[in-house]
Amino acid sequence: MTTVPSATAYRHQVLRNLTLGSLGRFLDLQRKKNALLAAHGLTPYRVWSPAFGGLYHLVLEADFPSMARFEEEHRASKALGEMAELNAAQLDLVIEGTAHDRLQRLSLAADLDTP
């Protein structure tokens, strides 16, 4: 049996559909959020867009070694005064009803010998 262990246990994904023309502003706000997170020793988020889907679909994601670490960083980021303002500004650029988050567990071993 061959398995592929994952060094990362959890991945938090923030999925957003942006209003037309707001991509640059959204990314600028994310750069500010990432700088704020990094300045406080917290994990910044990667930004990518799926190859297929609607216009201005964005995914922000970060990996965490444990659920406890994710929760710790989530609480710590909420305590940063400027973070709430940046989050609100980003949400103003999102099409109503399209914002959602998900947390994925990545650390389950995969059996590569099973057809």
XYZ file of N, CA and C in Angstrom:
345
model
N 0.833 -1.164 0.000
C 0.000 0.000 0.000
C 0.884 1.236 0.000
N 0.620 2.171 -0.897
C 1.342 3.428 -0.974
C 0.421 4.542 -0.536
N 0.880 5.339 0.399
C 0.062 6.462 0.850
C 0.816 7.761 0.661
N 0.070 8.823 0.514
C 0.650 10.152 0.383
C 0.205 10.960 1.587
N 1.105 11.133 2.573
C 0.715 11.918 3.742
C 0.670 13.397 3.398
N -0.149 14.121 4.065
C -0.241 15.558 3.872
C 0.405 16.256 5.057
N 1.246 17.241 4.769
C 1.872 18.008 5.837
C 0.879 19.009 6.421
N -0.145 19.303 5.684
C -1.151 20.257 6.114
C -2.400 19.515 6.526
N -2.931 19.846 7.670
C -4.120 19.154 8.145
C -5.414 19.827 7.699
N -5.438 21.166 7.607
C -6.681 21.879 7.279
C -6.419 23.016 6.298
N -7.374 23.235 5.415
C -7.309 24.349 4.466
C -8.606 25.141 4.591
N -8.459 26.417 4.885
C -9.615 27.323 4.938
C -9.721 28.017 3.591
N -10.890 27.936 2.974
C -11.138 28.604 1.703
C -12.279 29.608 1.873
N -12.063 30.779 1.344
C -13.042 31.857 1.345
C -13.410 32.070 -0.113
N -14.663 31.787 -0.475
C -15.104 31.877 -1.867
C -15.959 33.120 -2.063
N -15.617 33.892 -3.096
C -16.313 35.146 -3.351
C -16.560 35.316 -4.849
N -17.706 35.871 -5.198
C -18.008 36.312 -6.560
C -18.080 37.832 -6.508
N -17.195 38.490 -7.242
C -17.093 39.941 -7.170
C -17.990 40.635 -8.178
N -18.388 41.847 -7.828
C -19.132 42.673 -8.766
C -18.179 43.107 -9.882
N -18.737 43.408 -11.036
C -17.921 43.809 -12.181
C -17.120 45.069 -11.859
N -15.869 45.044 -12.239
C -15.005 46.194 -12.062
C -14.375 46.338 -10.689
N -14.590 45.379 -9.784
C -14.094 45.534 -8.411
C -12.854 44.696 -8.098
N -12.346 43.974 -9.064
C -11.222 43.062 -8.809
C -10.004 43.778 -8.233
N -9.592 44.879 -8.839
C -8.413 45.602 -8.366
C -8.546 46.072 -6.933
N -9.686 46.618 -6.592
C -9.928 47.096 -5.217
C -9.919 45.931 -4.232
N -10.576 44.820 -4.603
C -10.620 43.649 -3.736
C -9.209 43.137 -3.460
N -8.385 43.037 -4.504
C -7.010 42.548 -4.336
C -6.169 43.503 -3.501
N -6.380 44.812 -3.672
C -5.664 45.790 -2.854
C -6.018 45.605 -1.378
N -7.292 45.407 -1.084
C -7.723 45.164 0.291
C -7.125 43.872 0.834
N -7.024 42.835 -0.021
C -6.440 41.572 0.429
C -4.958 41.722 0.731
N -4.259 42.530 -0.067
C -2.843 42.797 0.226
C -2.691 43.450 1.602
N -3.585 44.387 1.920
C -3.551 45.041 3.225
C -3.869 44.042 4.339
N -4.847 43.177 4.120
C -5.177 42.159 5.120
C -3.998 41.221 5.337
N -3.380 40.776 4.242
C -2.244 39.858 4.365
C -1.078 40.510 5.100
N -0.825 41.796 4.828
C 0.249 42.501 5.525
C -0.059 42.605 7.020
N -1.306 42.870 7.347
C -1.725 42.955 8.743
C -1.586 41.599 9.434
N -2.027 40.543 8.765
C -1.892 39.196 9.323
C -0.420 38.854 9.564
N 0.403 39.058 8.550
C 1.830 38.722 8.658
C 2.509 39.536 9.754
N 2.139 40.805 9.900
C 2.740 41.653 10.925
C 2.442 41.149 12.337
N 1.367 40.375 12.474
C 0.992 39.828 13.779
C 1.288 38.327 13.894
N 2.115 37.820 12.974
C 2.515 36.419 13.035
C 1.423 35.444 12.639
N 0.424 35.928 11.879
C -0.680 35.080 11.448
C -0.513 34.702 9.976
N -1.250 33.707 9.541
C -1.108 33.163 8.193
C -1.825 34.026 7.155
N -1.085 34.536 6.143
C -1.743 35.265 5.052
C -2.445 34.284 4.104
N -3.351 34.800 3.306
C -4.141 33.969 2.390
C -3.666 34.122 0.946
N -3.573 32.982 0.249
C -3.304 32.978 -1.188
C -4.589 33.385 -1.901
N -4.446 33.963 -3.087
C -5.605 34.340 -3.896
C -5.467 33.673 -5.250
N -6.538 33.013 -5.685
C -6.536 32.430 -7.022
C -7.952 32.435 -7.577
N -8.022 32.219 -8.860
C -9.307 32.202 -9.543
C -9.441 30.880 -10.285
N -10.600 30.224 -10.185
C -10.776 28.953 -10.900
C -10.745 29.163 -12.415
N -10.294 28.142 -13.125
C -10.229 28.217 -14.587
C -11.619 28.239 -15.212
N -12.589 27.626 -14.546
C -13.959 27.601 -15.047
C -14.884 28.177 -13.998
N -15.900 28.827 -14.433
C -16.852 29.438 -13.507
C -17.229 30.802 -14.012
N -17.946 31.513 -13.199
C -18.411 32.830 -13.598
C -17.317 33.869 -13.537
N -17.656 35.041 -13.978
C -16.738 36.161 -13.989
C -16.423 36.587 -12.566
N -15.166 36.824 -12.294
C -14.699 37.313 -11.003
C -14.982 36.371 -9.840
N -14.877 35.077 -10.072
C -14.895 34.122 -8.964
C -13.495 34.121 -8.366
N -13.395 34.282 -7.064
C -12.106 34.276 -6.391
C -12.122 33.307 -5.228
N -10.963 32.736 -4.968
C -10.781 31.881 -3.803
C -9.596 32.424 -3.022
N -9.805 32.651 -1.743
C -8.728 32.981 -0.825
C -8.521 31.738 0.011
N -7.273 31.316 0.201
C -7.069 30.109 1.004
C -5.775 30.161 1.786
N -5.816 29.462 2.917
C -4.648 29.336 3.786
C -4.671 27.960 4.416
N -3.492 27.429 4.682
C -3.352 26.098 5.269
C -2.925 26.218 6.727
N -3.453 25.308 7.545
C -3.179 25.300 8.978
C -2.833 23.879 9.409
N -1.883 23.705 10.321
C -1.474 22.369 10.733
C -2.505 21.636 11.595
N -3.445 22.375 12.187
C -4.447 21.740 13.051
C -5.687 22.625 13.137
N -6.794 22.033 13.556
C -8.012 22.795 13.774
C -7.783 23.816 14.895
N -7.045 23.410 15.915
C -6.759 24.319 17.023
C -6.012 25.556 16.532
N -5.040 25.358 15.647
C -4.280 26.495 15.116
C -5.184 27.400 14.281
N -6.050 26.816 13.459
C -6.996 27.619 12.678
C -7.857 28.473 13.609
N -8.423 27.843 14.630
C -9.293 28.568 15.560
C -8.533 29.672 16.296
N -7.307 29.372 16.699
C -6.473 30.361 17.390
C -6.225 31.577 16.490
N -5.853 31.324 15.241
C -5.578 32.422 14.311
C -6.854 33.177 13.949
N -7.959 32.472 13.834
C -9.229 33.115 13.515
C -9.613 34.106 14.624
N -9.497 33.666 15.871
C -9.786 34.550 17.007
C -8.815 35.733 17.028
N -7.547 35.465 16.794
C -6.540 36.529 16.828
C -6.793 37.558 15.721
N -7.181 37.103 14.531
C -7.431 38.047 13.436
C -8.663 38.902 13.726
N -9.661 38.328 14.399
C -10.865 39.086 14.762
C -10.539 40.179 15.786
N -9.477 39.995 16.540
C -9.082 40.969 17.554
C -8.321 42.155 16.967
N -7.913 42.053 15.701
C -7.188 43.149 15.054
C -8.208 44.186 14.588
N -8.151 45.372 15.141
C -9.144 46.404 14.854
C -9.359 46.687 13.382
N -8.295 46.813 12.632
C -8.405 47.156 11.209
C -8.984 46.014 10.376
N -8.892 44.780 10.860
C -9.347 43.625 10.079
C -10.845 43.695 9.782
N -11.644 44.088 10.754
C -13.091 44.176 10.533
C -13.409 45.195 9.451
N -12.709 46.306 9.460
C -12.913 47.346 8.441
C -12.539 46.831 7.051
N -11.432 46.116 6.950
C -11.005 45.564 5.661
C -11.973 44.493 5.165
N -12.435 43.633 6.082
C -13.409 42.607 5.703
C -14.698 43.236 5.183
N -15.182 44.260 5.876
C -16.418 44.934 5.463
C -16.249 45.578 4.086
N -15.102 46.190 3.855
C -14.849 46.820 2.552
C -14.825 45.781 1.440
N -14.230 44.614 1.714
C -14.229 43.546 0.711
C -15.644 43.038 0.453
N -16.413 42.838 1.503
C -17.772 42.319 1.330
C -18.656 43.279 0.538
N -18.360 44.560 0.580
C -19.100 45.525 -0.238
C -18.892 45.281 -1.727
N -17.834 44.561 -2.086
C -17.499 44.291 -3.492
C -18.001 42.927 -3.968
N -18.655 42.185 -3.089
C -19.105 40.822 -3.386
C -20.578 40.831 -3.776
N -20.923 40.042 -4.789
C -22.316 39.911 -5.192
C -23.091 39.290 -4.031
N -24.169 39.940 -3.642
C -24.950 39.495 -2.491
C -25.388 38.038 -2.650
N -25.214 37.278 -1.582
C -25.624 35.879 -1.568
C -24.594 34.900 -2.113
N -23.430 35.382 -2.537
C -22.429 34.480 -3.128
C -21.246 34.201 -2.216
N -21.168 34.857 -1.074
C -20.018 34.687 -0.186
C -20.210 33.472 0.707
N -19.216 32.587 0.704
C -19.213 31.496 1.674
C -17.785 31.001 1.900
N -17.622 30.296 2.997
C -16.314 29.767 3.404
C -16.446 28.262 3.584
N -15.306 27.589 3.539
C -15.285 26.167 3.864
C -13.930 25.818 4.468
N -13.969 24.829 5.323
C -12.753 24.326 5.955
C -12.628 22.860 5.580
N -11.524 22.509 4.945
C -11.322 21.146 4.465
C -10.241 20.467 5.277
N -10.492 19.213 5.615
C -9.458 18.400 6.266
C -8.655 17.720 5.166
N -7.339 17.924 5.182
C -6.474 17.430 4.116
C -5.577 16.281 4.542
N -5.609 15.913 5.795
C -4.598 15.002 6.307
C -4.962 13.521 6.230
N -6.038 13.163 5.556
C -6.368 11.761 5.405
C -5.462 11.133 4.361
N -4.856 10.007 4.674
C -3.959 9.329 3.731
C -4.777 8.728 2.599
N -4.205 8.763 1.408
C -4.859 8.197 0.226
C -4.169 6.869 -0.132
N -4.929 5.834 -0.348
C -4.391 4.534 -0.753
C -4.295 4.545 -2.284
N -3.056 4.619 -2.811
C -2.866 4.719 -4.252
C -2.925 3.367 -4.945
N -2.935 2.254 -4.190
C -2.978 0.939 -4.811
C -4.409 0.448 -5.066
N -5.384 1.147 -4.576
C -6.777 0.766 -4.773
C -7.279 1.316 -6.090
N -7.851 0.436 -6.954
C -8.332 0.936 -8.267
C -9.522 1.844 -8.127
